[in-house]
CSV table of C-alpha atoms and ligand atoms in Angstrom, one decimal:
chain,number,residue,atom,x,y,z
K,21,UNK,CA,0.3,-0.8,-17.8
K,22,UNK,CA,0.5,-2.6,-21.1
K,23,UNK,CA,3.2,-5.4,-21.9
K,24,UNK,CA,4.1,-8.7,-23.5
K,25,UNK,CA,1.2,-10.9,-24.0
K,26,UNK,CA,1.1,-13.6,-21.5
K,27,UNK,CA,-1.9,-15.5,-22.7
K,28,UNK,CA,0.0,-18.8,-23.5
K,29,UNK,CA,2.1,-18.8,-20.6
K,30,UNK,CA,-1.0,-18.2,-18.1
K,31,UNK,CA,-3.6,-20.4,-19.6
K,32,UNK,CA,-3.0,-23.3,-17.9
K,33,UNK,CA,-3.0,-21.6,-14.5
K,34,UNK,CA,-6.4,-19.6,-15.4
K,35,UNK,CA,-8.1,-22.9,-16.2
K,36,UNK,CA,-7.7,-23.5,-12.4
K,37,UNK,CA,-10.2,-20.9,-11.5
K,38,UNK,CA,-14.0,-20.9,-11.9
K,39,UNK,CA,-14.1,-17.9,-14.5
K,40,UNK,CA,-16.9,-17.2,-16.9
K,41,UNK,CA,-16.3,-17.2,-20.8
K,42,UNK,CA,-13.2,-18.5,-22.8
K,43,UNK,CA,-10.0,-17.2,-22.4
K,44,UNK,CA,-9.3,-13.9,-24.8
K,45,UNK,CA,-6.2,-12.5,-23.6
K,46,UNK,CA,-4.0,-12.3,-20.8
K,47,UNK,CA,-1.4,-9.1,-20.3
K,48,UNK,CA,0.5,-7.6,-17.6
K,49,UNK,CA,-1.3,-4.8,-15.4
K,50,UNK,CA,-0.5,-2.1,-12.9
K,51,UNK,CA,2.5,-0.7,-11.0
K,52,UNK,CA,2.8,-2.9,-8.0
K,53,UNK,CA,6.2,-3.2,-6.4
K,54,UNK,CA,5.6,-6.9,-5.1
K,55,UNK,CA,3.5,-9.0,-7.0
K,56,UNK,CA,3.2,-10.1,-10.5
K,57,UNK,CA,-0.5,-8.6,-11.7
K,58,UNK,CA,-2.1,-9.8,-15.1
K,59,UNK,CA,-5.1,-8.7,-16.6
K,60,UNK,CA,-7.4,-11.6,-17.9
K,61,UNK,CA,-9.9,-10.9,-20.6
K,62,UNK,CA,-12.5,-13.6,-21.3
K,63,UNK,CA,-15.1,-13.7,-23.8
K,64,UNK,CA,-18.7,-14.9,-23.4
K,65,UNK,CA,-20.7,-14.3,-26.7
K,66,UNK,CA,-20.5,-10.7,-27.0
K,67,UNK,CA,-19.4,-10.3,-23.5
K,68,UNK,CA,-15.9,-9.3,-22.3
K,69,UNK,CA,-15.3,-10.2,-18.6
K,70,UNK,CA,-12.3,-9.1,-16.8
K,71,UNK,CA,-10.4,-10.7,-14.0
K,72,UNK,CA,-7.1,-9.7,-12.1
K,73,UNK,CA,-4.6,-12.7,-12.1
K,74,UNK,CA,-1.8,-12.3,-9.5
K,75,UNK,CA,1.1,-14.4,-8.8
K,76,UNK,CA,1.7,-14.0,-5.1
K,77,UNK,CA,5.3,-13.0,-4.2
K,78,UNK,CA,5.9,-16.1,-2.0
K,79,UNK,CA,9.5,-15.1,-1.1
K,80,UNK,CA,7.9,-12.2,0.8
K,81,UNK,CA,4.5,-13.7,1.8
K,82,UNK,CA,5.9,-17.1,2.8
K,83,UNK,CA,2.7,-18.5,3.9
K,84,UNK,CA,0.1,-18.0,0.9
K,85,UNK,CA,-2.7,-19.9,2.7
K,86,UNK,CA,-2.2,-17.6,5.8
K,87,UNK,CA,-2.2,-14.5,3.4
K,88,UNK,CA,-5.4,-15.6,1.6
K,89,UNK,CA,-7.2,-16.6,4.8
K,90,UNK,CA,-6.5,-12.9,6.0
K,91,UNK,CA,-8.2,-11.6,2.6
K,92,UNK,CA,-11.1,-14.1,2.7
K,93,UNK,CA,-12.0,-13.1,6.2
K,94,UNK,CA,-11.5,-9.4,5.8
K,95,UNK,CA,-13.4,-9.0,2.5
K,96,UNK,CA,-16.3,-11.3,3.9
K,97,UNK,CA,-16.7,-9.0,6.8
K,98,UNK,CA,-16.3,-5.7,4.5
K,99,UNK,CA,-19.1,-7.3,2.4
K,100,UNK,CA,-21.5,-7.7,5.2
K,101,UNK,CA,-20.9,-4.1,6.4
K,102,UNK,CA,-21.2,-3.0,2.7
K,103,UNK,CA,-24.5,-4.8,2.2
K,104,UNK,CA,-26.0,-3.5,5.4
K,105,UNK,CA,-25.2,-0.1,4.4
K,106,UNK,CA,-26.9,-0.8,1.0
K,107,UNK,CA,-23.8,-0.7,-1.0
K,108,UNK,CA,-22.4,-2.9,-4.0
K,109,UNK,CA,-20.6,-5.7,-2.5
K,110,UNK,CA,-19.1,-6.6,-6.0
K,111,UNK,CA,-17.6,-3.0,-6.2
K,112,UNK,CA,-16.9,-1.7,-2.9
K,113,UNK,CA,-14.2,-4.6,-1.8
K,114,UNK,CA,-12.3,-7.2,-3.6
K,115,UNK,CA,-14.0,-10.6,-4.6
K,116,UNK,CA,-11.9,-13.5,-4.4
K,117,UNK,CA,-12.5,-16.0,-7.1
K,118,UNK,CA,-12.7,-19.6,-6.3
K,119,UNK,CA,-10.2,-22.3,-7.9
K,120,UNK,CA,-12.1,-25.3,-9.3
K,121,UNK,CA,-10.9,-27.2,-6.2
K,122,UNK,CA,-12.9,-24.9,-4.1
K,123,UNK,CA,-9.8,-22.9,-2.7
K,124,UNK,CA,-8.8,-19.2,-2.6
K,125,UNK,CA,-5.4,-19.8,-4.4
K,126,UNK,CA,-3.7,-22.0,-6.8
K,127,UNK,CA,-0.4,-23.7,-6.4
K,128,UNK,CA,1.0,-24.7,-9.6
K,129,UNK,CA,3.6,-27.6,-10.1
K,130,UNK,CA,6.5,-25.2,-10.0
K,131,UNK,CA,5.6,-24.0,-6.7
K,132,UNK,CA,4.1,-20.5,-8.1
K,133,UNK,CA,1.1,-19.5,-6.0
K,134,UNK,CA,-1.8,-17.6,-8.0
K,135,UNK,CA,-5.0,-15.9,-6.9
K,136,UNK,CA,-8.0,-14.2,-9.0
K,137,UNK,CA,-10.0,-11.2,-8.1
K,138,UNK,CA,-13.1,-10.0,-10.0
K,139,UNK,CA,-12.0,-7.0,-11.9
K,140,UNK,CA,-13.5,-3.6,-10.8
K,141,UNK,CA,-14.3,-2.1,-14.0
K,142,UNK,CA,-14.9,1.7,-14.7
K,143,UNK,CA,-12.1,2.7,-11.9
K,144,UNK,CA,-8.8,3.8,-12.2
K,145,UNK,CA,-5.7,3.7,-9.7
K,146,UNK,CA,-3.4,6.8,-9.8
K,147,UNK,CA,0.3,7.2,-9.4
K,148,UNK,CA,-0.3,10.9,-8.5
K,149,UNK,CA,-3.1,13.0,-7.6
K,150,UNK,CA,-4.6,15.1,-10.2
K,151,UNK,CA,-7.5,17.0,-8.4
K,152,UNK,CA,-6.6,18.1,-4.9
K,153,UNK,CA,-9.9,17.3,-3.7
K,154,UNK,CA,-9.7,13.7,-4.8
K,155,UNK,CA,-7.0,13.2,-2.0
K,156,UNK,CA,-9.6,14.1,0.3
K,157,UNK,CA,-12.0,11.3,-0.9
K,158,UNK,CA,-9.1,8.9,-1.0
K,159,UNK,CA,-8.3,9.6,2.7
K,160,UNK,CA,-12.1,9.1,3.5
K,161,UNK,CA,-12.1,5.8,1.8
K,162,UNK,CA,-8.8,4.7,3.6
K,163,UNK,CA,-10.3,6.0,7.0
K,164,UNK,CA,-13.4,4.4,6.3
K,165,UNK,CA,-12.0,1.1,5.6
K,166,UNK,CA,-10.2,1.4,9.2
K,167,UNK,CA,-13.7,2.1,10.6
K,168,UNK,CA,-15.4,-0.9,8.9
K,169,UNK,CA,-12.8,-3.1,10.4
K,170,UNK,CA,-12.8,-1.7,13.9
K,171,UNK,CA,-14.8,-4.7,15.1
K,172,UNK,CA,-12.8,-7.4,12.9
K,173,UNK,CA,-11.7,-10.1,15.5
K,174,UNK,CA,-8.1,-8.9,14.9
K,175,UNK,CA,-6.7,-12.0,17.0
K,176,UNK,CA,-7.7,-14.1,14.1
K,177,UNK,CA,-5.6,-12.2,11.5
K,178,UNK,CA,-2.2,-13.8,10.6
K,179,UNK,CA,0.9,-11.6,11.0
K,180,UNK,CA,1.9,-12.3,7.4
K,181,UNK,CA,5.1,-10.1,7.4
K,182,UNK,CA,6.1,-9.9,11.3
K,183,UNK,CA,7.2,-6.4,12.5
K,184,UNK,CA,5.9,-4.8,9.2
K,185,UNK,CA,6.3,-1.3,10.3
K,186,UNK,CA,8.4,-1.7,13.2
K,187,UNK,CA,10.8,1.0,12.4
K,188,UNK,CA,13.1,-0.1,14.8
K,189,UNK,CA,13.7,-3.5,13.5
K,190,UNK,CA,13.9,-2.1,10.0
K,191,UNK,CA,16.6,0.2,11.1
K,192,UNK,CA,18.6,-2.8,12.8
K,193,UNK,CA,18.2,-4.7,9.7
K,194,UNK,CA,19.4,-1.6,7.5
K,195,UNK,CA,22.6,-1.6,9.9
K,196,UNK,CA,23.1,-5.4,9.3
K,197,UNK,CA,23.0,-5.0,5.7
K,198,UNK,CA,25.2,-2.0,5.9
K,199,UNK,CA,27.8,-3.6,7.6
K,200,UNK,CA,27.8,-6.6,5.3
K,201,UNK,CA,27.7,-4.4,2.1
K,202,UNK,CA,27.3,-7.5,0.0
K,203,UNK,CA,27.6,-5.6,-3.3
K,204,UNK,CA,30.2,-2.9,-2.2
K,205,UNK,CA,27.4,-0.1,-2.8
K,206,UNK,CA,27.6,1.4,0.8
K,207,UNK,CA,30.3,3.9,-0.1
K,208,UNK,CA,28.8,5.7,-2.7
K,209,UNK,CA,25.7,6.3,-0.5
K,210,UNK,CA,27.2,7.9,2.6
K,211,UNK,CA,25.1,10.9,2.5
K,212,UNK,CA,22.0,8.7,2.6
K,213,UNK,CA,23.5,6.3,5.4
K,214,UNK,CA,24.0,9.5,7.4
K,215,UNK,CA,20.6,10.8,6.7
K,216,UNK,CA,19.3,7.6,8.3
K,217,UNK,CA,21.7,7.5,11.3
K,218,UNK,CA,21.1,10.9,12.2
K,219,UNK,CA,17.2,10.1,12.8
K,220,UNK,CA,17.7,6.8,14.7
K,221,UNK,CA,16.8,8.3,18.0
K,222,UNK,CA,13.1,8.9,16.9
K,223,UNK,CA,12.4,5.6,15.2
K,224,UNK,CA,10.8,4.0,18.3
K,225,UNK,CA,8.4,7.0,18.8
K,226,UNK,CA,5.1,5.1,17.9
K,227,UNK,CA,6.0,1.9,19.0
K,228,UNK,CA,6.6,3.4,22.3
K,229,UNK,CA,3.2,5.0,22.3
K,230,UNK,CA,1.7,1.6,21.3
K,231,UNK,CA,3.4,-0.4,23.9
K,232,UNK,CA,2.2,1.9,26.8
K,233,UNK,CA,-1.4,2.1,25.6
K,234,UNK,CA,-1.2,5.8,24.6
K,235,UNK,CA,-2.4,5.1,21.0
K,236,UNK,CA,-4.6,2.2,20.4
K,237,UNK,CA,-3.8,-1.1,18.4
K,238,UNK,CA,-6.1,-1.2,15.2
K,239,UNK,CA,-6.8,-3.3,12.2
K,240,UNK,CA,-5.0,-1.4,9.5
K,241,UNK,CA,-4.2,-1.8,5.8
K,242,UNK,CA,-0.5,-0.8,6.4
K,243,UNK,CA,0.0,-0.3,2.7
K,244,UNK,CA,-2.1,2.8,2.0
K,245,UNK,CA,-0.3,4.3,-1.2
K,246,UNK,CA,-2.7,6.2,-3.8
K,247,UNK,CA,-2.6,3.3,-6.2
K,248,UNK,CA,-4.1,0.9,-3.8
K,249,UNK,CA,-7.1,2.5,-4.1
K,250,UNK,CA,-9.6,2.4,-7.1
K,251,UNK,CA,-11.2,5.6,-7.6
K,252,UNK,CA,-14.1,6.6,-9.8
K,253,UNK,CA,-12.9,8.9,-12.6
K,254,UNK,CA,-16.3,10.7,-12.9
K,255,UNK,CA,-16.8,11.7,-9.4
K,256,UNK,CA,-13.2,11.2,-7.7
K,257,UNK,CA,-14.9,9.1,-5.1
K,258,UNK,CA,-12.7,6.2,-3.7
K,259,UNK,CA,-14.7,2.7,-4.8
K,260,UNK,CA,-12.6,0.4,-3.2
K,261,UNK,CA,-9.4,-0.4,-1.3
K,262,UNK,CA,-7.3,-3.0,-2.9
K,263,UNK,CA,-3.9,-4.6,-2.1
K,264,UNK,CA,-5.2,-6.3,1.2
K,265,UNK,CA,-2.1,-8.4,1.7
K,266,UNK,CA,-0.8,-6.5,4.5
K,267,UNK,CA,-4.0,-6.1,6.4
K,268,UNK,CA,-2.8,-6.4,10.1
K,269,UNK,CA,-3.1,-5.0,13.5
K,270,UNK,CA,-1.1,-1.6,13.2
K,271,UNK,CA,-1.7,2.1,14.1
K,272,UNK,CA,-3.8,4.5,12.1
K,273,UNK,CA,-0.6,6.6,12.1
K,274,UNK,CA,1.0,3.8,9.7
K,275,UNK,CA,-1.9,4.0,7.4
K,276,UNK,CA,-1.9,7.9,7.5
K,277,UNK,CA,1.8,8.3,7.1
K,278,UNK,CA,2.0,6.0,4.3
K,279,UNK,CA,-0.5,7.8,2.2
K,280,UNK,CA,1.1,11.2,3.0
K,281,UNK,CA,4.6,10.1,1.8
K,282,UNK,CA,3.3,8.9,-1.6
K,283,UNK,CA,0.4,11.0,-2.5
K,284,UNK,CA,1.1,14.4,-0.9
K,285,UNK,CA,4.4,14.6,-3.0
K,286,UNK,CA,4.7,16.8,-5.8
K,287,UNK,CA,6.6,14.0,-7.8
K,288,UNK,CA,6.5,10.3,-8.3
K,289,UNK,CA,8.0,8.0,-5.8
K,290,UNK,CA,10.8,7.0,-8.3
K,291,UNK,CA,11.6,10.6,-9.6
K,292,UNK,CA,15.1,10.9,-10.5
K,293,UNK,CA,15.3,14.7,-10.0
K,294,UNK,CA,15.0,15.0,-6.7
K,295,UNK,CA,14.8,19.1,-6.7
K,296,UNK,CA,11.0,18.2,-8.0
K,297,UNK,CA,10.2,16.4,-4.9
K,298,UNK,CA,8.3,18.5,-2.3
K,299,UNK,CA,5.6,17.9,0.3
K,300,UNK,CA,2.4,19.5,-1.0
K,301,UNK,CA,0.8,21.1,2.2
K,302,UNK,CA,-2.5,21.6,0.6
K,303,UNK,CA,-2.6,18.0,-0.3
K,304,UNK,CA,-1.4,17.2,3.2
K,305,UNK,CA,-4.5,19.1,4.6
K,306,UNK,CA,-7.1,17.5,2.3
K,307,UNK,CA,-5.8,14.1,3.5
K,308,UNK,CA,-6.0,15.0,7.0
K,309,UNK,CA,-9.5,16.3,6.3
K,310,UNK,CA,-10.6,13.2,4.6
K,311,UNK,CA,-8.8,10.7,6.8
K,312,UNK,CA,-10.3,12.4,10.2
K,313,UNK,CA,-13.8,12.5,8.4
K,314,UNK,CA,-13.4,8.6,7.1
K,315,UNK,CA,-12.7,7.4,10.6
K,316,UNK,CA,-15.8,8.9,11.7
K,317,UNK,CA,-14.8,10.2,15.1
K,318,UNK,CA,-12.6,7.1,16.2
K,319,UNK,CA,-9.4,8.7,16.0
K,320,UNK,CA,-8.3,9.6,19.4
K,321,UNK,CA,-6.7,13.0,20.5
K,322,UNK,CA,-3.3,11.5,20.9
K,323,UNK,CA,-3.6,9.8,17.4
K,324,UNK,CA,-4.8,13.1,15.7
K,325,UNK,CA,-2.1,15.0,17.3
K,326,UNK,CA,0.7,12.4,16.1
K,327,UNK,CA,-0.3,12.4,12.6
K,328,UNK,CA,2.7,14.7,11.5
K,329,UNK,CA,5.0,12.1,13.3
K,330,UNK,CA,3.0,9.3,11.3
K,331,UNK,CA,3.8,10.9,8.0
K,332,UNK,CA,7.5,11.7,9.0
K,333,UNK,CA,8.4,8.2,10.4
K,334,UNK,CA,6.5,6.2,7.5
K,335,UNK,CA,8.2,8.3,5.0
K,336,UNK,CA,11.8,7.8,6.7
K,337,UNK,CA,11.1,4.1,7.0
K,338,UNK,CA,10.1,3.6,3.3
K,339,UNK,CA,13.1,5.5,2.2
K,340,UNK,CA,15.3,3.3,4.8
K,341,UNK,CA,13.8,0.1,3.2
K,342,UNK,CA,14.5,1.3,-0.5
K,343,UNK,CA,18.3,2.1,0.6
K,344,UNK,CA,18.5,-1.5,2.4
K,345,UNK,CA,17.4,-3.1,-0.6
K,346,UNK,CA,19.4,-1.1,-2.9
K,347,UNK,CA,22.6,-2.1,-0.8
K,348,UNK,CA,21.2,-5.7,-0.7
K,349,UNK,CA,21.2,-5.7,-4.5
K,350,UNK,CA,17.5,-5.2,-5.2
K,351,UNK,CA,15.8,-8.4,-3.9
K,352,UNK,CA,12.6,-7.0,-2.7
K,353,UNK,CA,11.2,-4.3,-4.6
K,354,UNK,CA,10.8,-4.7,-8.3
K,355,UNK,CA,13.2,-2.4,-10.1
K,356,UNK,CA,12.9,-1.4,-13.9
K,357,UNK,CA,16.4,0.4,-14.1
K,358,UNK,CA,19.8,0.7,-12.6
K,359,UNK,CA,19.6,2.4,-9.3
K,360,UNK,CA,15.9,2.5,-9.1
K,361,UNK,CA,15.9,1.9,-5.2
K,362,UNK,CA,18.3,4.7,-4.6
K,363,UNK,CA,16.1,7.0,-6.5
K,364,UNK,CA,13.4,6.0,-4.4
K,365,UNK,CA,15.0,6.3,-1.3
K,366,UNK,CA,16.1,9.7,-2.2
K,367,UNK,CA,12.6,11.3,-2.9
K,368,UNK,CA,11.5,9.8,0.6
K,369,UNK,CA,14.6,11.6,2.3
K,370,UNK,CA,13.9,14.7,0.4
K,371,UNK,CA,10.2,14.5,2.0
K,372,UNK,CA,11.4,13.7,5.4
K,373,UNK,CA,13.8,16.8,5.3
K,374,UNK,CA,11.1,18.8,4.1
K,375,UNK,CA,8.5,17.7,6.5
K,376,UNK,CA,11.0,18.5,9.2
K,377,UNK,CA,11.2,22.1,7.9
K,378,UNK,CA,7.5,22.4,7.6
K,379,UNK,CA,6.8,21.0,10.8
K,380,UNK,CA,5.1,23.7,12.6
K,381,UNK,CA,3.0,24.1,9.7
K,382,UNK,CA,1.9,20.5,9.5
K,383,UNK,CA,1.0,20.8,13.0
K,384,UNK,CA,-1.1,23.6,12.6
K,385,UNK,CA,-3.2,22.2,9.7
K,386,UNK,CA,-3.7,19.1,11.8
K,387,UNK,CA,-5.1,21.5,14.5
K,388,UNK,CA,-7.2,23.1,12.0
K,389,UNK,CA,-8.7,20.2,10.4
K,390,UNK,CA,-9.2,18.6,13.9
K,391,UNK,CA,-11.2,21.8,14.8
K,392,UNK,CA,-13.1,21.7,11.6
K,393,UNK,CA,-13.9,18.2,12.0
K,394,UNK,CA,-15.2,19.1,15.3
K,395,UNK,CA,-17.6,21.8,14.0
K,396,UNK,CA,-18.9,19.6,11.2
R,421,ADP,P1,1.0,-5.3,-5.5
R,421,ADP,O1,0.9,-5.7,-4.2
R,421,ADP,O2,2.0,-5.4,-6.5
R,421,ADP,O3,1.0,-3.7,-5.5
R,421,ADP,P2,-1.9,-4.8,-6.2
R,421,ADP,O4,-3.0,-5.9,-5.7
R,421,ADP,O5,-1.9,-3.6,-5.5
R,421,ADP,O6,-0.4,-5.5,-6.4
R,421,ADP,O7,-2.4,-4.7,-7.9
R,421,ADP,C1,-1.5,-4.0,-8.8
R,421,ADP,C2,-2.4,-3.0,-9.6
R,421,ADP,O8,-3.4,-3.8,-10.2
R,421,ADP,C3,-3.3,-2.0,-8.6
R,421,ADP,O9,-2.7,-0.8,-8.4
R,421,ADP,C4,-4.4,-1.7,-9.6
R,421,ADP,O10,-4.0,-0.7,-10.5
R,421,ADP,C5,-4.8,-3.1,-10.3
R,421,ADP,N1,-5.7,-3.8,-9.6
R,421,ADP,C6,-5.6,-4.7,-8.6
R,421,ADP,N2,-6.8,-5.4,-8.4
R,421,ADP,C7,-7.6,-4.9,-9.2
R,421,ADP,C8,-9.2,-5.2,-9.5
R,421,ADP,N3,-9.7,-6.1,-8.6
R,421,ADP,N4,-9.6,-4.5,-10.3
R,421,ADP,C9,-9.1,-3.4,-11.1
R,421,ADP,N5,-7.8,-3.3,-10.8
R,421,ADP,C10,-7.1,-3.9,-9.7
R,422,GN1,C1,4.9,-2.1,-1.7
R,422,GN1,O1,2.7,-3.8,-3.0
R,422,GN1,P1,2.7,-2.3,-3.0
R,422,GN1,O2,3.7,-1.9,-4.4
R,422,GN1,O3,1.6,-1.6,-3.0
R,422,GN1,C2,5.3,-2.6,-0.2
R,422,GN1,C3,5.0,-1.2,0.7
R,422,GN1,C4,6.0,0.0,0.2
R,422,GN1,C5,5.5,0.3,-1.1
R,422,GN1,C6,6.7,1.5,-1.5
R,422,GN1,C7,4.2,-5.8,1.0
R,422,GN1,O4,3.7,-1.9,-1.8
R,422,GN1,O5,5.1,-1.8,1.9
R,422,GN1,O6,5.6,1.0,1.3
R,422,GN1,O7,5.9,-0.8,-2.1
R,422,GN1,N1,4.6,-3.6,-0.1
R,422,GN1,C8,5.3,-4.6,0.9
R,422,GN1,O8,6.2,1.9,-2.9
R,422,GN1,O9,6.2,-4.6,1.1
R,423,MG,MG1,-0.2,-2.4,-4.8
């Protein structure tokens, strides 16, 4: 994404990091909803060296030190694994650039917290899948990410956003905001409110399975949307999983479900014409195939059986979060137009409704893909 030049504004910040070359240009970059991301271009002789500069959203990530400790720990672990497998440690995971003071982030005098990553060149992050097979590759990369972290000491991870995918608590928060209705927006969205309320009963399904040990707690990414993976445009292969802010203990079903709600839709997450939003079952099948493969046999029978539930619940949860934020006055997700969060909520609910209609088909696909994985 191009945008207003921010070179002068960001120059003092960039100087705090150990970057190669002289500052060329700093411009806004990417489509994240949370952090402020810029591309930094440095010049060294003929060479152009790029970095990603991010202002960490500290109203969401209240403890940036804990956040960065998670990221440096996880990337160190991943680099060891990647290196042992003969991979490229500078491309296959994020590299945090140190500050001149030797830290992993810089706190500016105005309180803003910034970090820098090496830019991973020759890759792209997509908002929508272009070739269905590429979705299988993305799934494999997310599954492999989880696999590589399966021996990460989970107890050392900080829970940077407590109860991040606790759908029941998210529902309670939704009800509280609805009761308060601070902007008087509730009356106009009664259809969406009813949609959520009708589905309240099933919201604890995954939490219940976790609580009684029927599915395992794993180190998961927790924000597996398609634009959080860098793909090689030539081969379609997943190169690097990014946006590691929410790596925390969770379930594989969070990672699977979140990827489906975003990537297996026929429309963008914020499509205004909800009639264009459908669950693409071919994409769903490709994702199941890639994810099972990427997890390399570690998914239990119960986890596999619950994949459709993960997809439905994560989609419902995300729609509910967008609706909550709409009711609250758009204080969490960045918006770019009026009603943006409501549009996002509606696409998610359209997907939930369609998943409910296509439930048997989704279960059949999972059964077929699990059988295929068993044969391969
Ligand atoms: P947010 O938390 O706001 O979603 P992300 O960390 O996902 O922020 O970054 C936003 C976008 O910036 C990504 O979708 C991707 O396009 C791009 N990006 C982030 N890190 C890198 C990197 N190291 N190399 C190349 N592009 C990156
Ligand atoms: C946010 O950071 P980004 O844009 O990748 C959000 C996710 C939501 C997603 C919806 C920390 O992800 O949980 O699923 O928007 N991240 C956080 O698009 O809340
Ligand atoms: Mg992101």
